[in-house]
Steps between C-alpha positions, in 0.01 A plus 500: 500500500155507416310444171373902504904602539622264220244629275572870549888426478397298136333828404804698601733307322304442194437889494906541555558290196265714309694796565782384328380571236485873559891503378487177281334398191596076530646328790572126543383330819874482608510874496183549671628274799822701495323846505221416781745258690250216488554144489491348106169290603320787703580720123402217290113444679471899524590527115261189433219691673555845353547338147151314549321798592639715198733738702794346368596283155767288422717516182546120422773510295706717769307403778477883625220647597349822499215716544109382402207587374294525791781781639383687168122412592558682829672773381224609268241525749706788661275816526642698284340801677751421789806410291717795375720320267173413301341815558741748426670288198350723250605808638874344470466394146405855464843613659682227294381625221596871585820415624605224295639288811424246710250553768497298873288552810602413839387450835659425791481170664711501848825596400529397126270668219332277250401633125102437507426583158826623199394606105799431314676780253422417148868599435734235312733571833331527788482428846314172589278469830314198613264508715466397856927538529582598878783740522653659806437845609785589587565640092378597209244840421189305588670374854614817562147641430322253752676594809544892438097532455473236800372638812771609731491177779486283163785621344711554791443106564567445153854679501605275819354141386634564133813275396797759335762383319699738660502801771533702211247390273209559815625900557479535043120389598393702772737763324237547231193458677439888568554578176265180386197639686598869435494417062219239511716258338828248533676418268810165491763461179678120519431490903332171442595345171809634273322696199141556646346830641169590673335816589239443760155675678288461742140388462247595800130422520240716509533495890879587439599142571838418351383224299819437220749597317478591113851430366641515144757360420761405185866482367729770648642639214134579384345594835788728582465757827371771286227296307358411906478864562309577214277186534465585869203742466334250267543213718408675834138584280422145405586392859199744614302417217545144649434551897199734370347126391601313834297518802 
């Protein structure tokens, strides 16, 4: 193999590593082998290289390592003209603070969604997002949201590729895609997690792009069936408001 081919499989593997960190906050070198399949050595040089150049540090006293400062360094120099979770933040603390619950937006990334940007309830109980979580599409209000907006060819691949837990739980989707598109708005109660509900809506650009969902979400017992429908209109608003901003 030549020297160019080494090099670009170095980058790939060194960029694989960083990636587990999308789901991880620490992870020992024996881990990292054991999630990217590499040899203990090939790990160990990669980690050396990445820790050298910032991307990664390592916890002495548990010998973990995790995410640097240059990743941070990076980040910031993100235009935040292009970047909707930093653009349209305080529009969501603005819905937060109307609604009282937690606020996520999602795009979709193949056939998972990620949470780009979340503003946390300011509720004693309340329903806890991090960012940059991948989730599957195949539930929740803000899944559900992504493929009935989705152009037609896009969602009908969606609804084939998709993973179900059951028969069942694939014709309750497409069941309540109609009547998604027909309100404006989905809405999930426990789907996901036991005691957590979501209402969802769409977000389009201003060249009627589907660029997100705008989900709230929070304990069941407080964001009951009835509470979504009168949050709906509100919600479906600030999700305008929003696209109004993107281009």
């Amino acid at each position: 193999m030549d020297d160019t081919k080494l090099t670009v499989r170095a980058v790939e593997r060194a960029l694989d590593i960083l990636s587990l960190f999308t789901d991880e906050t620490e992870l020992s070198l024996t881990e990292i082998a054991a999630k990217t399949e590499l040899h203990k050595s090939t790990v160990h040089r990669l980690l050396a290289s990445l820790e050298g150049k910032g991307y990664l540090v390592r916890n002495a006293e548990t010998e973990k390592y995790r995410i640097g400062f240059r990743i941070w360094e990076l980040a910031a120099n993100m235009s935040q003209s292009d970047d909707p979770g930093v653009l349209l933040q305080p529009e969501m603390e603005r819905l937060r603070d109307s609604l009282g619950e937690t606020i996520s937006l999602y795009v979709r990334d193949g056939n998972e969604r990620i949470r780009i940007q979340a503003v946390q309830s300011n509720q004693a109980i309340r329903r806890v997002a991090p960012i940059g979580a991948r989730l599957p599409l195949s539930v929740g209000a803000s899944s559900k949201v992504l493929i009935a907006f989705a152009e037609p060819d896009e969602q009908a691949q969606l609804l084939q590729e998709l993973e179900w837990a059951s028969p069942a739980d694939r014709d309750a989707f497409v069941g309540q895609l109609g009547d998604i598109r027909r309100l404006g708005y989905a809405t999930s109660i426990e789907e996901r997690e036991p005691g957590a509900a979501a209402v969802s809506a769409p977000i389009y650009n201003r060249a009627h792009k589907l660029v997100a969902a705008l989900g709230v979400s929070g304990p069941s017992n407080r964001l009951t069936l009835e509470k979504m429908k009168e949050h709906a209109m509100l919600i479906i608003e600030g999700a305008n408001r929003m696209g109004k901003m993107l281009k």
